[in-house]
Amino acid sequence: MNVEIANRLQQLRKKNELSQEELAEKIGVSRQAVSKWERAEASPDTDNLILLSKLYKVSLDELLRTDSEPLEAVSLKKEDYGYTEEPVREKLPDDYTNDEIYPGRDQSEPPKGAPFDTDTAGNGQSDIADKIGKAGRAIGDVINAAGQKINQELTSEKKKDFESRVENGMERLGSAFDRLGQKIDGMTKDESFSGHKHKKEKKSRPVAEHRSARERPPMTLFDKLFPFIIVSGFFMAVAIGLAHPGWVLFLLIPFYYTTKTALKNKNLMQFCYPLLCAIIYFGGAGFFDIFRMYRFEGYWYEIMWLLFLTIPLYYTGISALKKRNPLIFCYPVLCVIIYVGIGLVLEHLSWWFGNIWWSSAWAPLGLSIPVYYIVITHFRNKKNS
């Protein structure tokens, strides 16, 4: 295609304030096709010429004529349009400082592509809070100016509300930047932003110390030898015919370590109370078996199983004391222990007293359960109010 026609196409496009992408979208071709037309590397077909003439509101003769005075030539070199490999240097107001344009940047070296000279006389450290605060206020000024321009187009009824909202928003934005700068400055005073890492490490120390406090105490020589001592004692008991209750010795191994850990950490929740109940229950029965006290052994098995019901009482009782909340305590289990335990004892002492207890004691004990929780809840709510 003629270079003169290519120049005319480019000039008409710019005269109508269209980019190559916009022109291509309007006439249904690719941007590369428009670019080739304007570089005289290709020619638009008849349909596209008609669309161009309608779009530019000129005739086809005027669009394609070459005998008239040539239009002003348009350069096809990118260098003639200000293209450069150097970074673009923006035109900025004279009253802006480096701290406002590059907030938080180390000013020991001038930033690449800076629009004005950078002061490198300092040590590269500055008040981060002041930098972020100034940046926030600068952003607020820009948004405020845009808001005022929009405000001019509003009706008088909405102006007052819009102005108050814009001013309030700008104040909040500036305050937020000020607070953020003060927090960061507190973490990184005379330091880099890596000070935030130190703050995280500082927070993690109490957690680490708390976990270390729960660790087992260091093992002594006796702690390491204790299981072998127990095994030796068991085989000695078997040798003299005391396999029962000699097997109970094995329960002492976990009981010993959990007791030591609970005492070291001063935490009763770490104490294995169920093991203590098992040792008392089976050990006591074994004692009566050794001395052939079979009658007492029967009573022991019949009554002392209630020890295992005290397990939830132990743990809920400790939690209730720690949290100072009696509602956590498992009071119904306590009622069951009292009812069954006293009933069994009275039944062995006297059948008549046992019968009276079984038939009458369940009512007051059962009714005391809701009374317990109602009274505790009442006084707790009264205290909190």
Short mmCIF file of C-alpha atoms in Angstrom, two decimals:
data_model
loop_
_atom_site.label_atom_id
_atom_site.label_comp_id
_atom_site.label_asym_id
_atom_site.label_seq_id
_atom_site.Cartn_x
_atom_site.Cartn_y
_atom_site.Cartn_z
CA MET A 1 0.00 0.00 0.00
CA ASN A 2 1.10 3.57 -0.68
CA VAL A 3 3.01 5.13 2.21
CA GLU A 4 0.98 8.32 1.77
CA ILE A 5 -2.28 6.40 2.28
CA ALA A 6 -0.76 4.64 5.32
CA ASN A 7 0.15 8.00 6.81
CA ARG A 8 -3.36 9.32 6.11
CA LEU A 9 -4.92 6.31 7.88
CA GLN A 10 -2.73 6.85 10.92
CA GLN A 11 -3.42 10.58 11.01
CA LEU A 12 -7.18 10.09 10.72
CA ARG A 13 -7.09 7.54 13.56
CA LYS A 14 -5.23 9.92 15.85
CA LYS A 15 -7.49 12.78 14.84
CA ASN A 16 -10.46 10.73 16.03
CA GLU A 17 -8.58 9.92 19.26
CA LEU A 18 -8.56 6.16 18.73
CA SER A 19 -5.87 3.68 19.63
CA GLN A 20 -5.03 0.79 17.34
CA GLU A 21 -6.82 -1.62 19.70
CA GLU A 22 -9.97 0.52 19.76
CA LEU A 23 -10.02 0.93 15.97
CA ALA A 24 -9.50 -2.80 15.47
CA GLU A 25 -12.38 -3.56 17.83
CA LYS A 26 -14.73 -1.14 16.05
CA ILE A 27 -14.19 -2.53 12.54
CA GLY A 28 -13.72 -6.17 13.58
CA VAL A 29 -10.06 -6.81 12.74
CA SER A 30 -6.93 -7.51 14.76
CA ARG A 31 -4.64 -4.82 16.11
CA GLN A 32 -1.78 -6.30 14.06
CA ALA A 33 -3.78 -5.72 10.86
CA VAL A 34 -4.26 -2.04 11.73
CA SER A 35 -0.56 -1.75 12.54
CA LYS A 36 0.38 -3.23 9.14
CA TRP A 37 -1.94 -0.79 7.33
CA GLU A 38 -0.30 2.19 9.01
CA ARG A 39 3.20 0.86 8.25
CA ALA A 40 2.25 0.30 4.54
CA GLU A 41 2.94 -3.43 4.92
CA ALA A 42 -0.62 -4.41 3.94
CA SER A 43 -3.78 -2.85 2.49
CA PRO A 44 -7.30 -2.97 3.90
CA ASP A 45 -9.84 -4.73 1.70
CA THR A 46 -12.90 -2.99 0.21
CA ASP A 47 -15.20 -3.80 3.15
CA ASN A 48 -12.70 -2.43 5.65
CA LEU A 49 -12.17 0.71 3.53
CA ILE A 50 -15.92 1.35 3.55
CA LEU A 51 -16.03 0.87 7.34
CA LEU A 52 -13.09 3.26 7.76
CA SER A 53 -14.70 5.93 5.59
CA LYS A 54 -17.95 5.71 7.58
CA LEU A 55 -16.07 5.77 10.88
CA TYR A 56 -13.95 8.78 9.93
CA LYS A 57 -16.88 10.41 8.08
CA VAL A 58 -14.91 10.91 4.86
CA SER A 59 -15.46 9.63 1.33
CA LEU A 60 -13.50 6.77 -0.17
CA ASP A 61 -11.93 9.16 -2.69
CA GLU A 62 -10.70 11.40 0.08
CA LEU A 63 -9.45 8.38 1.99
CA LEU A 64 -7.48 6.94 -0.95
CA ARG A 65 -6.53 9.98 -3.01
CA THR A 66 -2.86 10.47 -3.78
CA ASP A 67 -2.92 13.44 -6.18
CA SER A 68 -3.65 16.02 -3.50
CA GLU A 69 -1.15 17.73 -1.31
CA PRO A 70 0.33 15.05 0.90
CA LEU A 71 -0.55 15.10 4.53
CA GLU A 72 2.04 15.61 7.15
CA ALA A 73 4.24 12.57 7.21
CA VAL A 74 4.04 10.41 10.30
CA SER A 75 7.22 8.81 11.51
CA LEU A 76 7.24 5.06 11.93
CA LYS A 77 10.30 5.04 14.18
CA LYS A 78 9.59 4.33 17.84
CA GLU A 79 12.44 6.62 18.90
CA ASP A 80 10.51 9.60 17.46
CA TYR A 81 7.72 8.97 19.98
CA GLY A 82 9.93 9.34 23.05
CA TYR A 83 10.75 5.65 23.45
CA THR A 84 13.86 5.08 25.50
CA GLU A 85 15.49 2.24 27.39
CA GLU A 86 15.93 4.48 30.44
CA PRO A 87 13.28 4.38 33.18
CA VAL A 88 10.53 6.94 32.87
CA ARG A 89 11.11 9.97 35.09
CA GLU A 90 7.80 11.29 36.25
CA LYS A 91 7.08 14.97 36.63
CA LEU A 92 6.41 15.53 40.33
CA PRO A 93 5.59 18.60 42.41
CA ASP A 94 8.58 20.48 43.76
CA ASP A 95 7.31 20.39 47.35
CA TYR A 96 7.40 16.56 47.52
CA THR A 97 10.36 15.00 49.32
CA ASN A 98 12.10 11.68 48.88
CA ASP A 99 10.47 10.39 52.06
CA GLU A 100 7.02 11.03 50.60
CA ILE A 101 7.77 9.42 47.24
CA TYR A 102 9.75 6.46 48.60
CA PRO A 103 8.39 5.85 52.14
CA GLY A 104 10.40 3.33 54.15
CA ARG A 105 13.25 3.17 51.61
CA ASP A 106 16.86 3.20 52.72
CA GLN A 107 18.05 6.58 51.44
CA SER A 108 21.75 5.67 51.63
CA GLU A 109 21.54 5.01 47.86
CA PRO A 110 19.52 7.09 45.39
CA PRO A 111 16.52 5.14 44.03
CA LYS A 112 16.71 4.06 40.41
CA GLY A 113 14.92 6.49 38.18
CA ALA A 114 14.43 9.07 40.96
CA PRO A 115 12.92 12.32 39.62
CA PHE A 116 15.20 14.49 41.74
CA ASP A 117 18.49 14.26 43.57
CA THR A 118 18.56 12.15 46.69
CA ASP A 119 20.26 13.26 49.86
CA THR A 120 22.80 10.60 50.80
CA ALA A 121 24.42 12.49 53.63
CA GLY A 122 22.42 10.58 56.26
CA ASN A 123 22.98 7.06 57.50
CA GLY A 124 20.03 5.54 55.60
CA GLN A 125 17.78 5.30 58.66
CA SER A 126 14.80 7.55 59.30
CA ASP A 127 11.56 7.66 61.21
CA ILE A 128 9.35 5.01 59.61
CA ALA A 129 6.26 6.28 61.38
CA ASP A 130 6.75 9.74 59.86
CA LYS A 131 7.26 8.28 56.39
CA ILE A 132 4.12 6.15 56.43
CA GLY A 133 2.12 8.96 57.97
CA LYS A 134 3.15 11.38 55.20
CA ALA A 135 2.42 8.78 52.53
CA GLY A 136 -1.03 8.22 54.00
CA ARG A 137 -1.79 11.93 54.06
CA ALA A 138 -0.57 12.29 50.45
CA ILE A 139 -2.92 9.51 49.34
CA GLY A 140 -5.68 11.15 51.33
CA ASP A 141 -5.09 14.48 49.57
CA VAL A 142 -5.36 12.84 46.15
CA ILE A 143 -8.58 11.01 47.04
CA ASN A 144 -9.96 14.14 48.65
CA ALA A 145 -9.33 16.14 45.48
CA ALA A 146 -11.12 13.48 43.45
CA GLY A 147 -13.98 13.55 45.92
CA GLN A 148 -14.33 17.33 45.61
CA LYS A 149 -14.47 17.06 41.82
CA ILE A 150 -17.21 14.45 42.07
CA ASN A 151 -18.95 16.56 44.66
CA GLN A 152 -19.32 19.40 42.17
CA GLU A 153 -21.53 17.21 40.02
CA LEU A 154 -23.84 16.15 42.84
CA THR A 155 -27.15 17.71 43.68
CA SER A 156 -27.36 20.09 46.61
CA GLU A 157 -29.30 17.51 48.64
CA LYS A 158 -26.50 14.96 48.57
CA LYS A 159 -23.54 17.34 48.79
CA LYS A 160 -23.54 17.74 52.56
CA ASP A 161 -23.63 14.02 53.25
CA PHE A 162 -21.01 13.29 50.60
CA GLU A 163 -18.60 15.94 51.93
CA SER A 164 -18.85 14.64 55.48
CA ARG A 165 -18.25 11.07 54.32
CA VAL A 166 -15.19 12.05 52.28
CA GLU A 167 -13.68 14.10 55.12
CA ASN A 168 -14.33 11.32 57.62
CA GLY A 169 -12.79 8.77 55.30
CA MET A 170 -9.68 10.89 54.77
CA GLU A 171 -9.21 11.37 58.49
CA ARG A 172 -9.53 7.65 59.12
CA LEU A 173 -7.08 6.84 56.36
CA GLY A 174 -4.50 9.26 57.73
CA SER A 175 -4.97 8.01 61.30
CA ALA A 176 -4.61 4.40 60.16
CA PHE A 177 -1.33 5.17 58.43
CA ASP A 178 -0.08 7.04 61.50
CA ARG A 179 -0.89 4.13 63.81
CA LEU A 180 0.68 1.63 61.41
CA GLY A 181 3.83 3.70 61.20
CA GLN A 182 4.08 4.00 64.97
CA LYS A 183 3.70 0.23 65.43
CA ILE A 184 6.31 -0.58 62.80
CA ASP A 185 8.62 2.10 64.15
CA GLY A 186 8.31 0.58 67.62
CA MET A 187 9.39 -2.80 66.25
CA THR A 188 12.16 -1.57 63.99
CA LYS A 189 13.60 1.49 65.73
CA ASP A 190 17.13 1.88 64.35
CA GLU A 191 16.75 -1.58 62.77
CA SER A 192 15.50 -3.10 59.53
CA PHE A 193 12.09 -4.66 58.98
CA SER A 194 13.58 -7.96 60.10
CA GLY A 195 12.83 -6.78 63.63
CA HIS A 196 9.34 -8.19 63.10
CA LYS A 197 10.93 -11.61 63.14
CA HIS A 198 12.44 -10.90 66.55
CA LYS A 199 9.03 -9.92 67.84
CA LYS A 200 7.60 -13.26 66.76
CA GLU A 201 10.45 -15.06 68.46
CA LYS A 202 9.83 -13.06 71.61
CA LYS A 203 6.17 -14.12 71.59
CA SER A 204 7.08 -17.74 71.12
CA ARG A 205 9.36 -17.88 74.15
CA PRO A 206 6.63 -18.11 76.80
CA VAL A 207 4.98 -20.92 74.81
CA ALA A 208 8.26 -22.79 74.60
CA GLU A 209 8.88 -22.28 78.30
CA HIS A 210 5.35 -23.46 79.05
CA ARG A 211 5.89 -26.61 77.04
CA SER A 212 9.25 -27.27 78.62
CA ALA A 213 7.62 -27.01 82.04
CA ARG A 214 5.45 -29.99 81.12
CA GLU A 215 8.35 -32.16 80.13
CA ARG A 216 9.45 -35.04 82.26
CA PRO A 217 12.11 -34.34 84.89
CA PRO A 218 15.57 -35.68 84.03
CA MET A 219 15.88 -39.40 84.70
CA THR A 220 18.15 -40.55 87.50
CA LEU A 221 19.91 -43.90 87.71
CA PHE A 222 17.12 -45.22 89.93
CA ASP A 223 14.51 -44.14 87.36
CA LYS A 224 16.29 -46.16 84.68
CA LEU A 225 16.64 -49.23 86.88
CA PHE A 226 13.15 -49.11 88.42
CA PRO A 227 11.43 -51.38 85.83
CA PHE A 228 14.16 -54.04 86.31
CA ILE A 229 13.71 -53.85 90.07
CA ILE A 230 9.97 -54.43 89.69
CA VAL A 231 10.48 -57.40 87.32
CA SER A 232 12.97 -58.93 89.75
CA GLY A 233 10.50 -58.50 92.63
CA PHE A 234 7.75 -60.18 90.59
CA PHE A 235 9.87 -63.28 89.87
CA MET A 236 10.83 -63.48 93.54
CA ALA A 237 7.12 -63.36 94.46
CA VAL A 238 6.40 -66.14 91.95
CA ALA A 239 9.20 -68.24 93.46
CA ILE A 240 7.54 -68.18 96.90
CA GLY A 241 4.07 -68.79 95.48
CA LEU A 242 2.76 -65.23 95.50
CA ALA A 243 2.08 -64.71 91.81
CA HIS A 244 -1.12 -63.08 93.09
CA PRO A 245 -0.90 -60.31 94.18
CA GLY A 246 2.70 -60.15 92.87
CA TRP A 247 1.50 -59.10 89.40
CA VAL A 248 0.24 -55.86 90.97
CA LEU A 249 3.92 -54.79 91.14
CA PHE A 250 3.80 -54.09 87.37
CA LEU A 251 1.23 -51.36 88.00
CA LEU A 252 3.83 -49.55 90.09
CA ILE A 253 5.98 -48.78 87.00
CA PRO A 254 3.65 -46.23 85.30
CA PHE A 255 2.42 -45.13 88.74
CA TYR A 256 5.96 -44.18 89.80
CA TYR A 257 6.77 -42.11 86.68
CA THR A 258 3.44 -40.25 86.58
CA THR A 259 3.69 -39.44 90.29
CA LYS A 260 7.19 -38.04 89.87
CA THR A 261 6.16 -35.93 86.88
CA ALA A 262 3.09 -34.58 88.71
CA LEU A 263 5.16 -33.60 91.75
CA LYS A 264 7.85 -31.99 89.58
CA ASN A 265 5.35 -29.91 87.59
CA LYS A 266 3.00 -29.39 90.56
CA ASN A 267 0.11 -30.58 88.43
CA LEU A 268 -2.26 -33.14 89.96
CA MET A 269 -3.94 -33.70 86.58
CA GLN A 270 -0.76 -35.50 85.45
CA PHE A 271 -1.06 -37.96 88.33
CA CYS A 272 -2.49 -41.31 87.15
CA TYR A 273 -5.23 -41.68 89.75
CA PRO A 274 -6.89 -44.73 88.05
CA LEU A 275 -3.66 -46.70 88.64
CA LEU A 276 -3.84 -45.87 92.34
CA CYS A 277 -7.41 -47.20 92.49
CA ALA A 278 -6.37 -50.41 90.72
CA ILE A 279 -3.38 -50.92 93.05
CA ILE A 280 -5.52 -50.44 96.17
CA TYR A 281 -8.33 -52.66 94.88
CA PHE A 282 -6.27 -55.62 93.71
CA GLY A 283 -3.50 -55.19 96.28
CA GLY A 284 -5.91 -55.19 99.23
CA ALA A 285 -7.68 -58.29 97.92
CA GLY A 286 -4.33 -60.01 97.46
CA PHE A 287 -3.36 -59.17 101.05
CA PHE A 288 -6.48 -60.94 102.40
CA ASP A 289 -5.80 -63.85 100.06
CA ILE A 290 -2.25 -64.29 101.40
CA PHE A 291 -3.45 -64.57 104.99
CA ARG A 292 -6.42 -66.77 104.02
CA MET A 293 -8.95 -64.17 105.14
CA TYR A 294 -11.43 -65.18 102.48
CA ARG A 295 -14.45 -63.65 104.22
CA PHE A 296 -12.87 -60.21 104.33
CA GLU A 297 -11.64 -60.71 100.77
CA GLY A 298 -15.26 -61.19 99.66
CA TYR A 299 -16.36 -58.04 101.48
CA TRP A 300 -13.45 -56.18 99.90
CA TYR A 301 -14.39 -57.14 96.35
CA GLU A 302 -18.06 -56.36 97.06
CA ILE A 303 -17.53 -52.85 98.39
CA MET A 304 -14.19 -51.49 97.14
CA TRP A 305 -15.19 -51.51 93.46
CA LEU A 306 -16.66 -48.11 94.32
CA LEU A 307 -13.07 -46.83 94.21
CA PHE A 308 -13.28 -46.76 90.41
CA LEU A 309 -16.29 -44.43 90.59
CA THR A 310 -14.08 -41.89 92.36
CA ILE A 311 -11.99 -41.47 89.18
CA PRO A 312 -14.33 -38.88 87.57
CA LEU A 313 -14.68 -37.23 91.00
CA TYR A 314 -10.91 -36.77 91.17
CA TYR A 315 -10.45 -35.09 87.79
CA THR A 316 -13.65 -33.00 87.83
CA GLY A 317 -12.90 -31.92 91.39
CA ILE A 318 -9.41 -30.66 90.46
CA SER A 319 -10.79 -28.82 87.40
CA ALA A 320 -13.52 -27.25 89.53
CA LEU A 321 -10.95 -26.01 92.06
CA LYS A 322 -8.62 -24.61 89.38
CA LYS A 323 -11.36 -22.81 87.47
CA ARG A 324 -13.35 -21.98 90.61
CA ASN A 325 -16.47 -23.39 89.01
CA PRO A 326 -18.36 -25.99 91.13
CA LEU A 327 -20.60 -26.76 88.15
CA ILE A 328 -17.74 -28.79 86.65
CA PHE A 329 -17.70 -31.16 89.62
CA CYS A 330 -19.48 -34.48 88.89
CA TYR A 331 -21.91 -34.35 91.81
CA PRO A 332 -24.24 -37.16 90.55
CA VAL A 333 -21.40 -39.69 90.79
CA LEU A 334 -20.81 -38.62 94.39
CA CYS A 335 -24.48 -39.33 95.17
CA VAL A 336 -24.19 -42.82 93.64
CA ILE A 337 -21.09 -43.59 95.75
CA ILE A 338 -22.79 -42.45 98.94
CA TYR A 339 -25.99 -44.36 98.21
CA VAL A 340 -24.38 -47.66 97.20
CA GLY A 341 -21.48 -47.55 99.68
CA ILE A 342 -23.54 -46.84 102.80
CA GLY A 343 -26.18 -49.32 101.67
CA LEU A 344 -23.65 -52.15 101.32
CA VAL A 345 -22.10 -51.43 104.72
CA LEU A 346 -25.47 -51.27 106.51
CA GLU A 347 -26.62 -54.43 104.77
CA HIS A 348 -23.68 -56.36 106.20
CA LEU A 349 -24.18 -54.89 109.69
CA SER A 350 -27.95 -55.35 109.82
CA TRP A 351 -30.37 -56.52 107.23
CA TRP A 352 -33.10 -54.28 108.68
CA PHE A 353 -31.02 -51.05 108.54
CA GLY A 354 -29.88 -51.91 105.03
CA ASN A 355 -33.43 -52.42 103.82
CA ILE A 356 -34.54 -49.05 105.24
CA TRP A 357 -31.61 -47.30 103.56
CA TRP A 358 -32.19 -48.85 100.13
CA SER A 359 -35.87 -47.93 100.15
CA SER A 360 -35.69 -44.36 101.51
CA ALA A 361 -32.29 -42.78 100.81
CA TRP A 362 -32.61 -42.64 97.02
CA ALA A 363 -35.24 -39.86 97.12
CA PRO A 364 -33.28 -37.16 99.02
CA LEU A 365 -30.03 -38.03 97.24
CA GLY A 366 -31.69 -37.94 93.81
CA LEU A 367 -33.44 -34.64 94.48
CA SER A 368 -30.21 -33.10 95.75
CA ILE A 369 -28.70 -33.32 92.24
CA PRO A 370 -30.89 -30.62 90.56
CA VAL A 371 -30.86 -28.61 93.80
CA TYR A 372 -27.03 -28.59 93.72
CA TYR A 373 -26.83 -27.19 90.17
CA ILE A 374 -29.69 -24.71 90.68
CA VAL A 375 -28.13 -23.24 93.83
CA ILE A 376 -24.62 -23.04 92.33
CA THR A 377 -25.92 -21.42 89.13
CA HIS A 378 -27.97 -18.90 91.12
CA PHE A 379 -25.05 -17.71 93.21
CA ARG A 380 -22.69 -17.57 90.22
CA ASN A 381 -25.13 -15.43 88.22
CA LYS A 382 -25.66 -13.19 91.22
CA LYS A 383 -21.92 -12.76 91.65
CA ASN A 384 -21.36 -11.99 87.95
CA SER A 385 -24.18 -9.43 87.86
#
